[in-house]
Short mmCIF file of C-alpha atoms in Angstrom, two decimals:
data_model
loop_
_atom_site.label_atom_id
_atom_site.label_comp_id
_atom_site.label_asym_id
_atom_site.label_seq_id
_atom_site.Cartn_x
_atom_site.Cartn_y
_atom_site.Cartn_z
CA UNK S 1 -16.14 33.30 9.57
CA UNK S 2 -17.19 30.87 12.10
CA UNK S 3 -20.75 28.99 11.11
CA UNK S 4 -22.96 27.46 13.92
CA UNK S 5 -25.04 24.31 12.13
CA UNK S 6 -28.75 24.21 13.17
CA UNK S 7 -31.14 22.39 11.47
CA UNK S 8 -34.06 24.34 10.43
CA UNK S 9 -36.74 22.37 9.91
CA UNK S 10 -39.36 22.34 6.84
CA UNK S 11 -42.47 19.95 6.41
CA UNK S 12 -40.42 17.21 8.18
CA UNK S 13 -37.45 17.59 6.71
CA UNK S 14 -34.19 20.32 7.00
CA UNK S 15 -34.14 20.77 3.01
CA UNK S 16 -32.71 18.74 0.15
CA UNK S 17 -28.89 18.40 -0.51
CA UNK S 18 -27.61 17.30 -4.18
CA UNK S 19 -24.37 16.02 -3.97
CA UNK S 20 -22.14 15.67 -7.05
CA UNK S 21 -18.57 13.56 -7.42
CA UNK S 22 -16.16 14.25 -9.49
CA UNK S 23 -13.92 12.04 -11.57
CA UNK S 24 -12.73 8.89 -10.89
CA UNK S 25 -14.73 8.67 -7.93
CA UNK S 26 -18.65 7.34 -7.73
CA UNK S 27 -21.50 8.49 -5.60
CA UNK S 28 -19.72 6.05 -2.41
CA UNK S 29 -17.40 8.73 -1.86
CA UNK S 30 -20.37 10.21 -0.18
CA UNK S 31 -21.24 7.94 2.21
CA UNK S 32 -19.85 9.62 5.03
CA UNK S 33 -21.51 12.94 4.21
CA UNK S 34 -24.95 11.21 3.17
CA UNK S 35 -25.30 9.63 6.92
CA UNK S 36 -23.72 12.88 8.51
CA UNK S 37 -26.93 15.01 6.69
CA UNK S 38 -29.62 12.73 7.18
CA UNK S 39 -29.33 11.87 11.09
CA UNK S 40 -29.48 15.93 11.50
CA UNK S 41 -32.68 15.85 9.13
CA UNK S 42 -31.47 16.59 5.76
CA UNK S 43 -33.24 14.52 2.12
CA UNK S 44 -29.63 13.65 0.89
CA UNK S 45 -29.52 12.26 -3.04
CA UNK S 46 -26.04 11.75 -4.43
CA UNK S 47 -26.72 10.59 -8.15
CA UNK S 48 -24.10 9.22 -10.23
CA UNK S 49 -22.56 10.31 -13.37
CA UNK S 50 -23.93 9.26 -16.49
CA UNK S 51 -22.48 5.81 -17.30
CA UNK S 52 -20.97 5.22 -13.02
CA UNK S 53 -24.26 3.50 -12.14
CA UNK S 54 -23.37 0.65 -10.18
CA UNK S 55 -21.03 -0.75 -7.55
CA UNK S 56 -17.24 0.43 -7.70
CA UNK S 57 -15.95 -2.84 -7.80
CA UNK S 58 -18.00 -3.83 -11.22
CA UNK S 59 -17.24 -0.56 -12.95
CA UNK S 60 -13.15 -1.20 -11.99
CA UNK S 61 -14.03 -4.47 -14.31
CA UNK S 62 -16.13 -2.77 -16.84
CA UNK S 63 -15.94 0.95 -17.17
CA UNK S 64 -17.45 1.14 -20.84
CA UNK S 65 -20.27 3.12 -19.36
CA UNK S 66 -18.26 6.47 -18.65
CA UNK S 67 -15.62 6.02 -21.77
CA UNK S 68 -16.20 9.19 -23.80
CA UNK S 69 -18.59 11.00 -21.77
CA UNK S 70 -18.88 14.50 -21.83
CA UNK S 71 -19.59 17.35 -19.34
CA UNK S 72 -22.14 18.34 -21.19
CA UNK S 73 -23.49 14.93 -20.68
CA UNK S 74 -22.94 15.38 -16.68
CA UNK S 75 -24.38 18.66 -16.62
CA UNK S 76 -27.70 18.13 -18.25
CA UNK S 77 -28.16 14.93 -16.01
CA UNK S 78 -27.94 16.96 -12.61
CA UNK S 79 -29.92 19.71 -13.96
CA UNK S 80 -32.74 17.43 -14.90
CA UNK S 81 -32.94 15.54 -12.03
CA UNK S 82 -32.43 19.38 -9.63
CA UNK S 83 -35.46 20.49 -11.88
CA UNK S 84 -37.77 17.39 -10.65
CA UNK S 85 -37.25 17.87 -7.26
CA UNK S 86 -40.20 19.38 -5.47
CA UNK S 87 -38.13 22.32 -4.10
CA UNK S 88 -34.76 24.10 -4.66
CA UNK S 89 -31.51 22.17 -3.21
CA UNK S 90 -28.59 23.11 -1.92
CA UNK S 91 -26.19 21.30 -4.42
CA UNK S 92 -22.75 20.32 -3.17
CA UNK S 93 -19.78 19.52 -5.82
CA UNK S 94 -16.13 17.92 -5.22
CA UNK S 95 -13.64 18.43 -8.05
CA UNK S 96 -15.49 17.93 -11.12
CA UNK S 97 -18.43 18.15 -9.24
CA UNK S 98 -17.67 21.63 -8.33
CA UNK S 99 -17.07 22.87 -11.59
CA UNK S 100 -20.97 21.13 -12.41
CA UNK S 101 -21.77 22.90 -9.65
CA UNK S 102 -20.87 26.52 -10.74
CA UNK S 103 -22.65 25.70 -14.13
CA UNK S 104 -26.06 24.59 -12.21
CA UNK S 105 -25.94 27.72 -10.21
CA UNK S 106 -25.18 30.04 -13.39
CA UNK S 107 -28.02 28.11 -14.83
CA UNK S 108 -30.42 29.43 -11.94
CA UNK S 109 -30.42 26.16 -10.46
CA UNK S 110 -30.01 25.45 -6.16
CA UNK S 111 -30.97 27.50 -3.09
CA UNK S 112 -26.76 27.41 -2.42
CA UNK S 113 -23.85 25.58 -3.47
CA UNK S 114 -20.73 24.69 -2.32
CA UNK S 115 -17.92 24.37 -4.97
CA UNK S 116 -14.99 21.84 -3.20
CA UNK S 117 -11.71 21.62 -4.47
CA UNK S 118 -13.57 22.98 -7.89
CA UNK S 119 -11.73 21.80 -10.75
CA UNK S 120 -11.73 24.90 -13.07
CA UNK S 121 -13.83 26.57 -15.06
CA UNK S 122 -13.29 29.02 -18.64
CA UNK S 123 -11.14 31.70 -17.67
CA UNK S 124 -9.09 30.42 -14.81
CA UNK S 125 -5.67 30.58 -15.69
CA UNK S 126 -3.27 29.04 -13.27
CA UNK S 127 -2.16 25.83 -13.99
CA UNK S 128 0.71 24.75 -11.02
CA UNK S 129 2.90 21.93 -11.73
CA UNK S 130 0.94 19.64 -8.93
CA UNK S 131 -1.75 20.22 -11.22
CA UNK S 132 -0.59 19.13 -14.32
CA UNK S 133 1.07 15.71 -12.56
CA UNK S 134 -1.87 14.92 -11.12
CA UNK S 135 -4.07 14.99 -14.77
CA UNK S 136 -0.85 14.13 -16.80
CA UNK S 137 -2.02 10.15 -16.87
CA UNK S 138 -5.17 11.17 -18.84
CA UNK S 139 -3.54 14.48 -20.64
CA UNK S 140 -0.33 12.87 -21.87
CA UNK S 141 -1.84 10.98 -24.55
CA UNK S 142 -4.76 12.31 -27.20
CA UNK S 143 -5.26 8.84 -27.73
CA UNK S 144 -7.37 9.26 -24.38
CA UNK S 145 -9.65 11.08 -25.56
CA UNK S 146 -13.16 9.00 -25.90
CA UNK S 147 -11.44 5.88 -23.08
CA UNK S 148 -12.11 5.35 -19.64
CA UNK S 149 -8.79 5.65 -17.90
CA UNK S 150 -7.84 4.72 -13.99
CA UNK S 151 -5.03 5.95 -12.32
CA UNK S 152 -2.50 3.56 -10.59
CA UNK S 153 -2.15 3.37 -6.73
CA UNK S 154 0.48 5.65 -7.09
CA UNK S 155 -0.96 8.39 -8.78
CA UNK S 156 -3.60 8.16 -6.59
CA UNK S 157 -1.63 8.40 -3.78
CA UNK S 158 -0.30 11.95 -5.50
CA UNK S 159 -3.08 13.24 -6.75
CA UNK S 160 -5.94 12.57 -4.06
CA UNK S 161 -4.36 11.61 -1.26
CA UNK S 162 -0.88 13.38 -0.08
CA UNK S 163 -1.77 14.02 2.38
CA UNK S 164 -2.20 10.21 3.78
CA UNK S 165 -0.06 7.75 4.83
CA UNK S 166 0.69 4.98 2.32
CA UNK S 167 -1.59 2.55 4.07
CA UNK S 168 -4.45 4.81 3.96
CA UNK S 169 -3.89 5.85 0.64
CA UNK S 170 -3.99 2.19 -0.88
CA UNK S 171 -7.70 1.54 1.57
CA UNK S 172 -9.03 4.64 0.02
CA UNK S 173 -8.21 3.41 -3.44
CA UNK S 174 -9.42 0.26 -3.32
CA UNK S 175 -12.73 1.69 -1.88
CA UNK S 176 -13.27 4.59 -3.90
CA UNK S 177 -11.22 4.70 -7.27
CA UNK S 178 -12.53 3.87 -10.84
CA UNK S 179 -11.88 4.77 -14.29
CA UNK S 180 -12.84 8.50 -15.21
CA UNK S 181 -13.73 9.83 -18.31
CA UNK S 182 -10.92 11.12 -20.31
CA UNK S 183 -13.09 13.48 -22.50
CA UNK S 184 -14.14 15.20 -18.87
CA UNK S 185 -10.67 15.94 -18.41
CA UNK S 186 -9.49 17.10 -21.90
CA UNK S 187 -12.61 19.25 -21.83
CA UNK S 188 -11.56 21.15 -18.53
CA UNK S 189 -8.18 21.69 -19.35
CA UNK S 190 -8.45 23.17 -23.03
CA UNK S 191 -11.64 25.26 -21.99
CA UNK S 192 -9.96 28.49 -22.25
CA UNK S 193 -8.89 27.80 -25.87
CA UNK S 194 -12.33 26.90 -26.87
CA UNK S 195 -14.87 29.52 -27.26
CA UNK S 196 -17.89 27.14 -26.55
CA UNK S 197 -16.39 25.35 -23.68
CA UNK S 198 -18.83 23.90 -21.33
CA UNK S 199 -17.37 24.97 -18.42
CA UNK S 200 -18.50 28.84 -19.71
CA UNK S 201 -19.65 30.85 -17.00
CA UNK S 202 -21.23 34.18 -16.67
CA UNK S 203 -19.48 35.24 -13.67
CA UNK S 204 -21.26 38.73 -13.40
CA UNK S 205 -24.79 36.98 -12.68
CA UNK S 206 -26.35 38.68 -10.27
CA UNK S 207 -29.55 36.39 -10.34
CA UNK S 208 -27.64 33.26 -9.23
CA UNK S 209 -27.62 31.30 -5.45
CA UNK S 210 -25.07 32.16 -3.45
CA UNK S 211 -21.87 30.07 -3.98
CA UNK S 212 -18.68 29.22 -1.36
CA UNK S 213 -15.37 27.77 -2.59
CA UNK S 214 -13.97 24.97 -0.19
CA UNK S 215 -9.95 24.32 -1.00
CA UNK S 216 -7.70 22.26 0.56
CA UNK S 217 -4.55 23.65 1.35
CA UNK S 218 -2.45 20.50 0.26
CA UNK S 219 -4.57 19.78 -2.47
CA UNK S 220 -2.15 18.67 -5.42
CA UNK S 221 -4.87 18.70 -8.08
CA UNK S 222 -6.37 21.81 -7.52
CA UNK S 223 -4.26 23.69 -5.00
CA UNK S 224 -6.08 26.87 -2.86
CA UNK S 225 -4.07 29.22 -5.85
CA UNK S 226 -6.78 27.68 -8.41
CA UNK S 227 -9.67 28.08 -6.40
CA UNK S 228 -8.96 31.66 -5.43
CA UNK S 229 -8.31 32.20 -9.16
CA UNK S 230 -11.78 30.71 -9.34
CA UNK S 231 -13.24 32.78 -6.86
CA UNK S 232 -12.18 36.01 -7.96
CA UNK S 233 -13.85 35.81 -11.42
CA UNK S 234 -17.37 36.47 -9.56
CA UNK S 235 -15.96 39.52 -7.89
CA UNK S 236 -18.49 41.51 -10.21
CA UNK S 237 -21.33 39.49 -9.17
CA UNK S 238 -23.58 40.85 -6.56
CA UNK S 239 -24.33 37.11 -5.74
CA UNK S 240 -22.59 36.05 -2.56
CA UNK S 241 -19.22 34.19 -3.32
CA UNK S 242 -17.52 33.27 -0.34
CA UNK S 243 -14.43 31.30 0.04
CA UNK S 244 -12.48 29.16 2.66
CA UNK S 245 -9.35 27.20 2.87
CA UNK S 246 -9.06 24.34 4.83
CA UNK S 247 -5.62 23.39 6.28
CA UNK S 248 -3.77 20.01 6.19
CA UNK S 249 -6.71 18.90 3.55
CA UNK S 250 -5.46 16.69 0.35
CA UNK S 251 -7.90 16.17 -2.29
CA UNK S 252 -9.20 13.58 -0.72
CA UNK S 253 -11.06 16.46 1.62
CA UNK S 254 -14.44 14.75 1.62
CA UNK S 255 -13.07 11.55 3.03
CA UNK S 256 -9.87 12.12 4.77
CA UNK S 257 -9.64 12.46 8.57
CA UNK S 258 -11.37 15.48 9.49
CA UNK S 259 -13.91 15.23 6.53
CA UNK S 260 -16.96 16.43 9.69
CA UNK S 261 -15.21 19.39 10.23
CA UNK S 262 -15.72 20.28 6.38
CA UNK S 263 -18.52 18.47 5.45
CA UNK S 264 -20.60 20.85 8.84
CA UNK S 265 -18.97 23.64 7.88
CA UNK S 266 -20.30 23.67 3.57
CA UNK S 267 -23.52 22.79 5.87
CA UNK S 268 -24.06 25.51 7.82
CA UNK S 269 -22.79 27.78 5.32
CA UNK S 270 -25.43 26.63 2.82
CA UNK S 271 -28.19 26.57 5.44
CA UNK S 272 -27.49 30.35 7.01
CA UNK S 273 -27.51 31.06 2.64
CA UNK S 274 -30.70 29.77 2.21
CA UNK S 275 -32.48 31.40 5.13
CA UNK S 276 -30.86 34.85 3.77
CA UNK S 277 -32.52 34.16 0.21
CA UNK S 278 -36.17 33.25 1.87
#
């Protein structure tokens, strides 16, 4: 499906864009995207977790903010800042950020949103090696649980950024990496043995703004197999669910070379939604 991006303009402004991180990353991993959407007219807002307020380089020193918070926690923050906005947004998610935005839209929440490489919700069962390598740092040790925990340069370089050359790897880090929350991750990856998990989804809602699944193909942490997986749960959904995989894309997709091509593409997909659902 090839998207054409136009700005469409409304009271000044093209529309609202929420954008949501996901772990171990802060609102900066943005920053591209936020001055992409605003020079072609968008309101951009990229809030932080609970607890990630603040630079990267004083939460690397400090993380006590984020140690033992919960989805939940994340969830309830985005919605209530989406609900005082003065209309709907589209809402934009990487990792982590994608699975909060699946529960936002299930919640009613956004004119669109765009789920990129969407760490998974209840019910998706694959679980590739990559996958568990990449989280192992956090899930190898219960003791985790309630901490803050970083990964080294060398699990980032596995887990985000494969894709990149050594060099680049080790700039990204030091720009973009802090401490996630452990409880985040223990949360996502028991869900499907937990009746009450957060990440719960009615995937037959009708009612709910049309979604699209971005994957990277050499995306360690959640390889295209997951998101698929992902995907297919809403095939009962009358909702639009789209998906596309983008090739030669680590998990690093938002900032690696190449980021425009996606970061246009989850654009115009989300605009051309929006005007459908007028």
């Amino acid at each position: 499906m090839e998207l054409t991006l136009t700005a469409h303009h409304n009271g000044g402004a093209a529309g609202t864009v929420v954008l949501i991180h996901g772990l171990w990353m802060t609102p900066r991993s943005w920053e591209k995207w936020t001055q992409h959407y605003r020079a072609q007219g968008y309101d951009v807002i990229a809030p932080a977790w609970p607890g990630l307020d603040g630079e990267v380089e004083d939460l690397r020193r400090d993380p006590s903010g984020i140690a033992g918070v919960g989805l939940q926690e994340v969830v309830d923050h985005y919605a209530r800042i989406i609900r005082g906005l003065d209309d709907a947004p589209f809402i934009m998610g990487h990792s982590f950020g994608g699975t909060v935005t699946q529960i936002l839209l299930d919640r009613g929440l956004g004119r669109a949103g765009v789920a990129i490489d969407s760490a998974p919700v209840k019910g998706v069962l694959p679980l590739p090696y990559s996958t568990l390598k990449s989280a192992w740092p956090i899930l190898g040790n219960p003791a985790n649980k309630n901490k803050a925990i970083a990964l080294t340069p060398r699990q980032f370089h596995y887990a985000f950024a494969n894709t990149l050359s050594a060099d680049e790897s080790a700039a990204a880090y030091e720009r973009y990496h802090v401490p996630g929350s452990a409880r985040v991750m223990f949360q996502g990856a028991f869900a499907n043995f937990n009746p009450r998990a957060v990440t719960k989804i009615d995937f037959t809602n009708g009612r709910r703004a049309p979604l699209l699944f971005i994957a990277g193909e050499a995306d360690h942490i959640t390889p295209p197999k997951v998101n698929e997986a992902n995907w297919r749960l809403y095939r009962k959904s009358t909702a639009v669910t789209d998906f596309h995989r983008f090739p030669g894309r680590s998990h690093f997709i938002v900032g690696q070379q190449g980021w425009e091509e996606v970061a246009d593409y989850a654009l115009a997909w989300a605009t051309e939604q929006g005007l459908r659902q007028s």
